[in-house]
Short mmCIF file of C-alpha atoms in Angstrom, two decimals:
data_model
loop_
_atom_site.label_atom_id
_atom_site.label_comp_id
_atom_site.label_asym_id
_atom_site.label_seq_id
_atom_site.Cartn_x
_atom_site.Cartn_y
_atom_site.Cartn_z
CA UNK A 1 -55.96 37.53 -32.92
CA UNK A 2 -52.87 38.49 -30.95
CA UNK A 3 -53.04 35.34 -28.85
CA UNK A 4 -53.52 33.23 -31.97
CA UNK A 5 -50.34 34.78 -33.42
CA UNK A 6 -48.46 34.08 -30.18
CA UNK A 7 -49.54 30.44 -30.14
CA UNK A 8 -48.45 30.11 -33.77
CA UNK A 9 -45.02 31.66 -33.08
CA UNK A 10 -44.45 29.47 -29.99
CA UNK A 11 -45.51 26.37 -31.91
CA UNK A 12 -43.13 27.19 -34.75
CA UNK A 13 -40.24 27.79 -32.34
CA UNK A 14 -40.88 24.56 -30.42
CA UNK A 15 -41.18 22.63 -33.71
CA UNK A 16 -37.86 24.15 -34.82
CA UNK A 17 -36.12 23.24 -31.53
CA UNK A 18 -37.55 19.72 -31.36
CA UNK A 19 -36.55 19.05 -34.92
CA UNK A 20 -32.91 19.84 -33.97
CA UNK A 21 -32.87 18.14 -30.57
CA UNK A 22 -30.82 15.04 -31.35
CA UNK A 23 -28.17 14.86 -34.03
CA UNK A 24 -28.84 12.13 -36.58
CA UNK A 25 -25.23 10.82 -36.52
CA UNK A 26 -25.42 10.44 -32.77
CA UNK A 27 -28.70 8.59 -33.18
CA UNK A 28 -27.02 6.24 -35.66
CA UNK A 29 -24.29 5.55 -33.09
CA UNK A 30 -26.97 4.94 -30.46
CA UNK A 31 -28.68 2.42 -32.79
CA UNK A 32 -25.36 0.63 -33.33
CA UNK A 33 -24.80 0.55 -29.57
CA UNK A 34 -28.36 -0.67 -28.99
CA UNK A 35 -27.60 -3.66 -31.19
CA UNK A 36 -24.96 -4.90 -28.76
CA UNK A 37 -26.75 -7.18 -26.30
CA UNK A 38 -23.81 -8.67 -24.48
CA UNK A 39 -20.03 -8.41 -24.67
CA UNK A 40 -17.05 -9.75 -22.77
CA UNK A 41 -13.48 -8.41 -22.87
CA UNK A 42 -10.07 -8.96 -21.34
CA UNK A 43 -9.06 -5.58 -19.92
CA UNK A 44 -5.68 -4.11 -19.06
CA UNK A 45 -5.68 -0.96 -16.97
CA UNK A 46 -2.85 1.48 -16.36
CA UNK A 47 -3.38 4.22 -13.83
CA UNK A 48 -1.31 7.39 -13.89
CA UNK A 49 -2.08 9.34 -10.72
CA UNK A 50 0.86 10.93 -8.91
CA UNK A 51 -0.03 9.65 -5.44
CA UNK A 52 -1.28 6.19 -6.45
CA UNK A 53 1.31 3.59 -7.39
CA UNK A 54 -0.34 0.58 -8.88
CA UNK A 55 0.96 -2.10 -11.23
CA UNK A 56 -0.84 -2.76 -14.50
CA UNK A 57 -4.08 -4.53 -13.67
CA UNK A 58 -5.63 -7.25 -15.78
CA UNK A 59 -9.23 -8.20 -15.33
CA UNK A 60 -12.34 -9.37 -17.17
CA UNK A 61 -15.02 -6.95 -18.17
CA UNK A 62 -18.61 -7.88 -18.90
CA UNK A 63 -21.18 -5.70 -20.57
CA UNK A 64 -24.87 -6.45 -20.72
CA UNK A 65 -27.34 -4.12 -22.41
CA UNK A 66 -29.00 -1.59 -20.04
CA UNK A 67 -26.94 -2.80 -17.09
CA UNK A 68 -23.82 -1.35 -15.49
CA UNK A 69 -20.54 -2.82 -16.69
CA UNK A 70 -19.22 -5.47 -14.30
CA UNK A 71 -15.60 -6.42 -13.59
CA UNK A 72 -13.97 -9.52 -12.20
CA UNK A 73 -10.40 -10.35 -11.22
CA UNK A 74 -8.41 -12.70 -9.00
CA UNK A 75 -6.52 -9.67 -7.72
CA UNK A 76 -7.56 -6.44 -6.09
CA UNK A 77 -8.56 -3.96 -8.77
CA UNK A 78 -9.19 -0.26 -8.61
CA UNK A 79 -11.30 1.04 -11.46
CA UNK A 80 -12.27 4.68 -11.97
CA UNK A 81 -15.99 5.35 -11.79
CA UNK A 82 -15.91 8.14 -14.31
CA UNK A 83 -14.99 7.89 -17.92
CA UNK A 84 -15.44 4.19 -18.43
CA UNK A 85 -19.06 4.40 -19.57
CA UNK A 86 -18.09 3.66 -23.15
CA UNK A 87 -21.53 2.15 -23.76
CA UNK A 88 -22.93 5.66 -23.21
CA UNK A 89 -25.54 4.27 -20.88
CA UNK A 90 -25.66 7.47 -18.83
CA UNK A 91 -25.93 9.62 -21.96
CA UNK A 92 -28.78 7.73 -23.58
CA UNK A 93 -30.64 7.02 -20.33
CA UNK A 94 -32.05 10.54 -20.06
CA UNK A 95 -33.59 12.94 -22.57
CA UNK A 96 -31.13 15.37 -24.11
CA UNK A 97 -30.65 17.81 -26.96
CA UNK A 98 -27.64 18.35 -29.18
CA UNK A 99 -26.21 21.51 -30.69
CA UNK A 100 -23.97 21.30 -33.73
CA UNK A 101 -20.62 23.08 -33.20
CA UNK A 102 -18.86 22.44 -36.50
CA UNK A 103 -16.03 20.03 -37.31
CA UNK A 104 -12.40 19.52 -36.37
CA UNK A 105 -9.53 17.34 -37.48
CA UNK A 106 -8.22 14.73 -35.04
CA UNK A 107 -5.56 12.14 -35.96
CA UNK A 108 -6.31 12.65 -39.65
CA UNK A 109 -10.08 12.21 -39.30
CA UNK A 110 -12.72 14.91 -39.61
CA UNK A 111 -14.86 14.84 -36.49
CA UNK A 112 -18.27 16.36 -36.00
CA UNK A 113 -18.46 18.41 -32.81
CA UNK A 114 -21.69 18.42 -30.80
CA UNK A 115 -22.71 19.89 -27.48
CA UNK A 116 -25.04 17.62 -25.57
CA UNK A 117 -27.33 19.22 -23.00
CA UNK A 118 -29.49 17.05 -20.75
CA UNK A 119 -33.20 17.82 -20.58
CA UNK A 120 -33.74 15.59 -17.58
CA UNK A 121 -32.64 16.88 -14.15
CA UNK A 122 -31.76 13.34 -13.14
CA UNK A 123 -28.83 13.25 -15.60
CA UNK A 124 -25.42 13.15 -13.86
CA UNK A 125 -23.75 15.40 -16.42
CA UNK A 126 -24.26 19.13 -16.89
CA UNK A 127 -22.90 19.37 -20.43
CA UNK A 128 -20.99 17.13 -22.77
CA UNK A 129 -18.99 17.85 -25.89
CA UNK A 130 -18.85 14.88 -28.23
CA UNK A 131 -16.66 14.53 -31.28
CA UNK A 132 -17.97 11.97 -33.75
CA UNK A 133 -16.41 10.12 -36.63
CA UNK A 134 -19.42 10.21 -38.94
CA UNK A 135 -17.88 7.84 -41.48
CA UNK A 136 -17.23 5.00 -39.03
CA UNK A 137 -20.09 6.06 -36.73
CA UNK A 138 -17.97 6.16 -33.59
CA UNK A 139 -17.62 8.59 -30.70
CA UNK A 140 -13.93 9.53 -30.65
CA UNK A 141 -13.68 12.22 -27.98
CA UNK A 142 -15.95 13.23 -25.10
CA UNK A 143 -15.45 16.17 -22.77
CA UNK A 144 -17.89 15.65 -19.94
CA UNK A 145 -18.72 18.06 -17.14
CA UNK A 146 -20.62 16.33 -14.36
CA UNK A 147 -22.85 18.03 -11.82
CA UNK A 148 -21.02 16.81 -8.73
CA UNK A 149 -17.85 15.00 -9.72
CA UNK A 150 -15.84 17.46 -11.79
CA UNK A 151 -15.07 16.99 -15.44
CA UNK A 152 -13.19 14.46 -17.49
CA UNK A 153 -11.91 14.04 -20.98
CA UNK A 154 -12.26 10.76 -22.80
CA UNK A 155 -10.41 9.60 -25.93
CA UNK A 156 -11.60 6.43 -27.64
CA UNK A 157 -9.76 4.32 -30.17
CA UNK A 158 -11.33 1.51 -32.13
CA UNK A 159 -10.26 -1.42 -34.22
CA UNK A 160 -11.60 -0.69 -37.71
CA UNK A 161 -15.25 0.33 -37.54
CA UNK A 162 -16.17 -1.54 -34.33
CA UNK A 163 -18.69 0.14 -32.07
CA UNK A 164 -16.90 -1.00 -28.91
CA UNK A 165 -13.53 0.70 -28.30
CA UNK A 166 -10.21 -1.11 -28.01
CA UNK A 167 -8.51 1.67 -26.06
CA UNK A 168 -9.78 4.38 -23.74
CA UNK A 169 -7.75 7.25 -22.36
CA UNK A 170 -9.45 9.12 -19.57
CA UNK A 171 -8.13 12.34 -18.09
CA UNK A 172 -9.90 13.17 -14.87
CA UNK A 173 -9.73 15.21 -11.68
CA UNK A 174 -9.26 13.61 -8.31
CA UNK A 175 -9.20 14.84 -4.76
CA UNK A 176 -5.80 14.27 -3.24
CA UNK A 177 -5.71 11.78 -0.41
CA UNK A 178 -3.90 13.26 2.56
CA UNK A 179 -2.51 10.70 4.91
CA UNK A 180 0.34 11.33 7.35
CA UNK A 181 3.63 9.71 6.30
CA UNK A 182 4.21 6.37 7.93
CA UNK A 183 0.44 6.17 8.27
CA UNK A 184 0.46 2.59 9.34
CA UNK A 185 3.48 3.07 11.54
CA UNK A 186 3.73 2.31 15.21
CA UNK A 187 2.98 5.77 16.49
CA UNK A 188 0.98 7.51 13.83
CA UNK A 189 -2.53 8.63 14.52
CA UNK A 190 -5.11 8.90 11.79
CA UNK A 191 -6.18 12.47 11.22
CA UNK A 192 -9.46 12.19 9.35
CA UNK A 193 -9.82 15.96 9.01
CA UNK A 194 -6.52 16.16 7.16
CA UNK A 195 -7.64 13.38 4.89
CA UNK A 196 -10.61 15.42 3.77
CA UNK A 197 -8.40 18.13 2.31
CA UNK A 198 -9.76 18.93 -1.14
CA UNK A 199 -6.72 19.48 -3.29
CA UNK A 200 -7.55 18.62 -6.89
CA UNK A 201 -5.13 16.49 -8.88
CA UNK A 202 -5.18 15.23 -12.45
CA UNK A 203 -5.12 11.59 -13.29
CA UNK A 204 -4.98 9.57 -16.49
CA UNK A 205 -6.27 6.08 -17.10
CA UNK A 206 -5.39 3.89 -20.04
CA UNK A 207 -7.76 1.01 -20.55
CA UNK A 208 -6.98 -1.56 -23.24
CA UNK A 209 -9.80 -3.89 -24.22
CA UNK A 210 -9.62 -7.12 -26.16
CA UNK A 211 -13.17 -8.09 -27.01
CA UNK A 212 -13.68 -11.82 -26.85
CA UNK A 213 -17.42 -12.25 -27.21
CA UNK A 214 -19.72 -9.65 -28.70
CA UNK A 215 -23.35 -10.68 -29.12
CA UNK A 216 -25.41 -8.39 -31.36
CA UNK A 217 -28.98 -8.32 -32.69
CA UNK B 1 34.23 -23.20 22.08
CA UNK B 2 31.58 -25.22 20.21
CA UNK B 3 31.15 -27.31 23.36
CA UNK B 4 30.69 -24.10 25.33
CA UNK B 5 28.03 -22.85 22.90
CA UNK B 6 26.22 -26.19 23.03
CA UNK B 7 26.31 -26.18 26.82
CA UNK B 8 25.07 -22.60 26.94
CA UNK B 9 22.22 -23.32 24.50
CA UNK B 10 21.31 -26.45 26.47
CA UNK B 11 21.13 -24.34 29.64
CA UNK B 12 19.06 -21.63 27.97
CA UNK B 13 16.49 -24.06 26.66
CA UNK B 14 16.28 -25.79 30.03
CA UNK B 15 15.56 -22.55 31.87
CA UNK B 16 11.94 -21.70 32.52
CA UNK B 17 12.51 -17.99 31.95
CA UNK B 18 13.36 -18.66 28.28
CA UNK B 19 9.91 -20.16 27.78
CA UNK B 20 8.30 -17.37 29.78
CA UNK B 21 10.00 -14.98 27.39
CA UNK B 22 8.78 -16.91 24.33
CA UNK B 23 5.29 -17.07 25.80
CA UNK B 24 5.39 -13.30 26.39
CA UNK B 25 6.42 -12.77 22.76
CA UNK B 26 3.62 -15.04 21.57
CA UNK B 27 1.04 -13.24 23.70
CA UNK B 28 2.26 -9.88 22.39
CA UNK B 29 2.00 -11.34 18.88
CA UNK B 30 -1.62 -12.36 19.51
CA UNK B 31 -2.43 -8.87 20.75
CA UNK B 32 -0.67 -7.33 17.78
CA UNK B 33 -2.63 -9.51 15.33
CA UNK B 34 -5.91 -8.64 17.04
CA UNK B 35 -4.87 -4.97 17.04
CA UNK B 36 -3.77 -5.22 13.42
CA UNK B 37 -7.14 -6.60 12.44
CA UNK B 38 -8.80 -3.65 14.17
CA UNK B 39 -6.27 -1.12 12.83
CA UNK B 40 -6.38 -2.75 9.40
CA UNK B 41 -10.12 -2.17 9.23
CA UNK B 42 -9.61 1.45 10.19
CA UNK B 43 -6.78 1.90 7.68
CA UNK B 44 -8.88 0.47 4.88
CA UNK B 45 -12.02 2.37 5.83
CA UNK B 46 -10.11 5.68 5.88
CA UNK B 47 -8.34 4.97 2.58
CA UNK B 48 -11.44 3.68 0.89
CA UNK B 49 -13.59 6.53 2.17
CA UNK B 50 -11.51 8.78 -0.08
CA UNK B 51 -11.08 6.40 -2.95
CA UNK B 52 -14.62 5.07 -3.29
CA UNK B 53 -15.79 8.51 -4.38
CA UNK B 54 -13.76 8.14 -7.53
CA UNK B 55 -13.08 4.41 -7.93
CA UNK B 56 -14.72 1.02 -7.88
CA UNK B 57 -12.68 -1.23 -5.62
CA UNK B 58 -12.90 -4.96 -6.09
CA UNK B 59 -11.04 -7.46 -3.92
CA UNK B 60 -9.93 -8.10 -0.38
CA UNK B 61 -7.45 -5.66 1.13
CA UNK B 62 -7.70 -6.77 4.75
CA UNK B 63 -5.66 -9.89 4.17
CA UNK B 64 -2.69 -11.76 5.62
CA UNK B 65 -0.18 -9.44 3.91
CA UNK B 66 -1.64 -6.30 5.46
CA UNK B 67 -1.86 -7.96 8.88
CA UNK B 68 1.77 -9.11 8.62
CA UNK B 69 2.84 -5.63 7.54
CA UNK B 70 1.09 -4.16 10.59
CA UNK B 71 2.59 -6.90 12.76
CA UNK B 72 6.06 -5.90 11.52
CA UNK B 73 5.28 -2.27 12.37
CA UNK B 74 4.43 -3.12 15.95
CA UNK B 75 6.92 -5.93 16.35
CA UNK B 76 10.08 -4.03 15.58
CA UNK B 77 9.20 -1.74 18.47
CA UNK B 78 8.01 -4.26 21.07
CA UNK B 79 10.20 -7.23 20.32
CA UNK B 80 13.62 -5.62 20.98
CA UNK B 81 12.64 -4.96 24.58
CA UNK B 82 11.87 -8.60 25.33
CA UNK B 83 14.89 -9.84 23.38
CA UNK B 84 17.19 -7.40 25.20
CA UNK B 85 15.81 -8.40 28.62
CA UNK B 86 16.18 -12.14 27.94
CA UNK B 87 19.55 -11.92 26.21
CA UNK B 88 21.16 -9.58 28.73
CA UNK B 89 20.08 -12.11 31.37
CA UNK B 90 22.42 -14.70 29.78
CA UNK B 91 25.33 -12.77 31.28
CA UNK B 92 23.84 -10.84 34.21
CA UNK B 93 22.51 -14.10 35.68
CA UNK B 94 26.03 -15.54 35.61
CA UNK B 95 27.21 -12.49 37.54
CA UNK B 96 24.30 -12.77 39.98
CA UNK B 97 24.67 -16.55 40.57
CA UNK B 98 28.46 -16.16 40.60
CA UNK B 99 28.67 -19.01 38.06
CA UNK B 100 31.00 -16.79 36.05
CA UNK B 101 33.65 -17.19 38.75
CA UNK B 102 33.20 -20.97 38.78
CA UNK B 103 33.54 -21.07 35.00
CA UNK B 104 36.64 -18.91 35.05
CA UNK B 105 38.25 -21.23 37.61
CA UNK B 106 38.18 -23.91 34.91
CA UNK B 107 40.53 -23.70 31.96
CA UNK B 108 38.19 -21.53 29.89
CA UNK B 109 39.55 -18.39 28.30
CA UNK B 110 37.72 -15.14 28.96
CA UNK B 111 37.48 -14.44 25.24
CA UNK B 112 35.93 -17.86 24.56
CA UNK B 113 33.44 -17.36 27.36
CA UNK B 114 32.27 -13.91 26.20
CA UNK B 115 32.30 -14.87 22.51
CA UNK B 116 30.02 -17.75 23.45
CA UNK B 117 27.61 -15.28 25.02
CA UNK B 118 27.52 -13.22 21.82
CA UNK B 119 27.08 -16.30 19.61
CA UNK B 120 24.33 -17.65 21.84
CA UNK B 121 22.63 -14.23 21.80
CA UNK B 122 22.66 -14.35 17.97
CA UNK B 123 21.40 -17.96 17.80
CA UNK B 124 18.67 -17.28 20.36
CA UNK B 125 17.53 -14.11 18.54
CA UNK B 126 17.38 -15.96 15.22
CA UNK B 127 15.38 -18.79 16.77
CA UNK B 128 12.95 -16.33 18.36
CA UNK B 129 12.47 -14.56 15.04
CA UNK B 130 11.88 -17.80 13.15
CA UNK B 131 9.35 -18.88 15.80
CA UNK B 132 7.68 -15.51 15.68
CA UNK B 133 7.50 -15.18 11.91
CA UNK B 134 6.27 -18.77 11.50
CA UNK B 135 3.46 -18.30 14.02
CA UNK B 136 2.55 -14.80 12.78
CA UNK B 137 2.46 -15.94 9.12
CA UNK B 138 0.44 -19.02 10.02
CA UNK B 139 -2.14 -17.00 11.91
CA UNK B 140 -2.25 -14.09 9.43
CA UNK B 141 -2.65 -16.20 6.29
CA UNK B 142 -4.95 -18.78 7.89
CA UNK B 143 -7.33 -16.19 9.31
CA UNK B 144 -7.11 -13.40 6.74
CA UNK B 145 -6.11 -15.20 3.53
CA UNK B 146 -4.20 -13.74 0.60
CA UNK B 147 -4.55 -10.62 -1.50
CA UNK B 148 -2.89 -7.41 -2.58
CA UNK B 149 -1.05 -5.28 -0.05
CA UNK B 150 -1.78 -1.59 0.35
CA UNK B 151 0.72 0.76 2.04
CA UNK B 152 0.99 4.50 2.30
CA UNK B 153 4.62 5.56 1.97
CA UNK B 154 5.37 8.36 -0.48
CA UNK B 155 1.94 7.76 -1.98
CA UNK B 156 -0.61 5.03 -1.99
CA UNK B 157 1.08 1.82 -3.04
CA UNK B 158 -0.55 -1.37 -4.22
CA UNK B 159 1.47 -4.58 -4.42
CA UNK B 160 0.20 -7.78 -5.95
CA UNK B 161 0.20 -10.82 -3.69
CA UNK B 162 3.50 -12.41 -4.82
CA UNK B 163 5.24 -9.01 -4.72
CA UNK B 164 3.84 -8.37 -1.25
CA UNK B 165 5.11 -11.72 -0.01
CA UNK B 166 8.67 -11.10 -1.23
CA UNK B 167 8.68 -7.58 0.23
CA UNK B 168 7.47 -8.86 3.60
CA UNK B 169 10.19 -11.52 3.48
CA UNK B 170 12.87 -8.92 2.73
CA UNK B 171 11.53 -6.60 5.44
CA UNK B 172 11.68 -9.49 7.87
CA UNK B 173 15.33 -10.15 6.95
CA UNK B 174 16.09 -6.45 7.40
CA UNK B 175 14.34 -6.52 10.78
CA UNK B 176 16.40 -9.57 11.72
CA UNK B 177 19.62 -7.57 11.32
CA UNK B 178 18.07 -4.87 13.50
CA UNK B 179 17.11 -7.41 16.19
CA UNK B 180 20.65 -8.82 16.11
CA UNK B 181 21.92 -5.30 16.68
CA UNK B 182 19.69 -4.90 19.75
CA UNK B 183 20.62 -8.37 20.98
CA UNK B 184 24.36 -7.70 20.67
CA UNK B 185 23.90 -4.30 22.32
CA UNK B 186 22.16 -5.90 25.29
CA UNK B 187 25.12 -8.28 25.85
CA UNK B 188 27.50 -5.30 25.70
CA UNK B 189 25.31 -3.40 28.17
CA UNK B 190 25.35 -6.47 30.45
CA UNK B 191 29.17 -6.43 30.32
CA UNK B 192 29.17 -2.73 31.23
CA UNK B 193 26.62 -2.84 34.05
CA UNK B 194 26.78 -6.49 35.25
CA UNK B 195 23.77 -6.05 37.52
CA UNK B 196 20.40 -7.33 36.21
CA UNK B 197 18.11 -4.39 37.02
CA UNK B 198 20.57 -1.71 35.97
CA UNK B 199 21.16 -3.53 32.69
CA UNK B 200 17.42 -3.72 32.06
CA UNK B 201 17.06 -0.01 32.73
CA UNK B 202 19.98 0.68 30.39
CA UNK B 203 18.35 -1.50 27.69
CA UNK B 204 15.01 0.30 28.06
CA UNK B 205 16.73 3.68 27.96
CA UNK B 206 18.67 2.64 24.86
CA UNK B 207 15.44 1.59 23.10
CA UNK B 208 13.50 4.71 24.09
CA UNK B 209 16.35 7.00 23.02
CA UNK B 210 16.70 5.16 19.72
CA UNK B 211 13.01 5.69 18.99
CA UNK B 212 13.04 9.31 20.12
CA UNK B 213 16.17 10.18 18.17
CA UNK B 214 14.70 8.57 15.03
CA UNK B 215 12.48 11.62 14.64
CA UNK B 216 15.20 14.24 15.09
CA UNK B 217 17.00 15.57 12.04
CA UNK B 218 20.79 15.27 12.36
CA UNK B 219 21.58 16.42 8.82
CA UNK B 220 24.19 14.43 6.91
CA UNK B 221 25.42 12.83 10.15
CA UNK B 222 21.97 11.28 10.56
CA UNK B 223 22.79 8.75 7.83
CA UNK B 224 25.47 7.24 10.07
CA UNK B 225 23.63 7.49 13.40
CA UNK B 226 22.11 4.16 14.50
CA UNK B 227 18.65 5.47 15.52
CA UNK B 228 18.21 6.53 11.89
CA UNK B 229 18.77 2.96 10.75
CA UNK B 230 16.03 1.27 12.76
CA UNK B 231 13.25 1.78 10.22
CA UNK B 232 15.24 0.59 7.19
CA UNK B 233 12.81 -2.31 6.75
CA UNK B 234 10.09 0.21 5.81
CA UNK B 235 11.94 1.02 2.58
CA UNK B 236 10.83 -2.34 1.19
CA UNK B 237 7.28 -0.98 1.13
CA UNK B 238 8.05 2.01 -1.09
CA UNK B 239 6.80 1.38 -4.60
CA UNK B 240 10.31 1.79 -5.99
CA UNK B 241 12.67 0.21 -3.47
CA UNK B 242 15.64 2.52 -2.73
CA UNK B 243 18.23 -0.27 -2.83
CA UNK B 244 21.32 1.93 -2.39
CA UNK B 245 19.88 3.42 0.81
CA UNK B 246 19.00 -0.06 2.07
CA UNK B 247 22.48 -1.44 1.32
CA UNK B 248 24.09 1.56 2.99
CA UNK B 249 21.92 1.33 6.12
CA UNK B 250 22.53 -2.39 6.53
CA UNK B 251 26.28 -2.02 6.08
CA UNK B 252 26.34 0.74 8.71
CA UNK B 253 24.19 -1.36 11.06
CA UNK B 254 26.51 -4.34 10.59
CA UNK B 255 29.44 -2.04 11.36
CA UNK B 256 27.69 -1.04 14.60
CA UNK B 257 27.18 -4.73 15.45
CA UNK B 258 30.89 -5.41 14.94
CA UNK B 259 31.85 -2.26 16.87
CA UNK B 260 29.60 -3.02 19.85
CA UNK B 261 30.72 -6.68 19.92
CA UNK B 262 34.42 -5.76 19.75
CA UNK B 263 33.98 -3.05 22.39
CA UNK B 264 32.14 -5.47 24.68
CA UNK B 265 34.74 -8.22 24.27
CA UNK B 266 37.66 -5.84 24.90
CA UNK B 267 35.94 -4.42 27.98
CA UNK B 268 35.18 -7.90 29.34
CA UNK B 269 38.77 -9.09 28.84
CA UNK B 270 40.19 -5.95 30.41
CA UNK B 271 38.01 -6.12 33.50
CA UNK B 272 38.46 -8.36 36.52
CA UNK B 273 35.76 -10.95 37.12
CA UNK B 274 33.72 -10.36 40.25
#
């Protein structure tokens, strides 16, 4: 009788947890995102890192469902790995659960705050806080803590109620590159040990996207 | 005096040692380009090793601009030595062959004679630099192509191709003023020492000291001291070019050129020939 009671309690708890695993608004956003099969955009990237001086970079960006975003340019481009997964490929790739954390006001909109916890060990992130605009069904802010690559904060702006953002602002952490001054000078030796110094610096990326072709279901 | 300059240039370009000198410069250039290719790979691998952890990098960084930048780095150290040896020879050979006495027996003024040497030194240096830059650019861009330039000066700097080209051009012009300074100095040293070997040793010593003193801090006085001016061309590869510093350094370097030329001329006029 005792074991029957235990099984019943465990079943009830697991039913309760599974019924709350994924927030319905986030699922709606996922469905909207799933409808985008292919998209192409002209991108403009500004990088604000104190030891990297780079002019504004223009390039083409191509998104294809379930594939990593690809970039092309006539010039050399340097694109941050983290924070530009605005298709939420990494998020939706693995099983996860969400926990409702209330609401907050951001730029005049009421946003729903969720904690996202991965259930699959293969997921790159440890925890994610998402802030959703439940009227326009858009993710507006994401605070992502990765397992190996620090954390980053992502702000997304959209034109009207589009699912693909028109502007991304990514705040991230970066190891400082340590290279002796006059590195490429006539008498400077490369000290690889010094280069591996792990001083953490903050960086900000501004990515402006002008969507040219968006193919949906 | 124009006739004297023409005659002197004619003589220089008829002498085998001029072409040996040019050949030596070209060989050094080949070595530098090969070395730059090797060093360029190392530079990029070290920089990218750090950056690829955080960034996707698309495009070719080991290109003609980077090779030319590395060529400039090596060139402004190696080239002055050859230029100083060849240019000082314009005068020391006249002392050695005693042609200076023959020339002075004709109705040629001492000032015209020595001014000719300085003018020829300038013309020769400019021709060498044009030859060098043309061949280096041809090889660098033909072999390595175009692309953005990456430098590490006060941070990691990326320059788009057209920007890189103009900065390399400006750095080359800055380096030209520096080479003229060394060239003029070598003529002045030839006036002082007259003898070929001693003049060469003096030139080498001058170069070594300039490079050694570059690294020593002289405080405010350092801004006016010529060894501190020899890497002015590097300022063109800072992301924000410090124009006032560049103007100042070039004006001071030009002042040194005028000072060394005037000093050399006065010394030559004052001294007896022989």
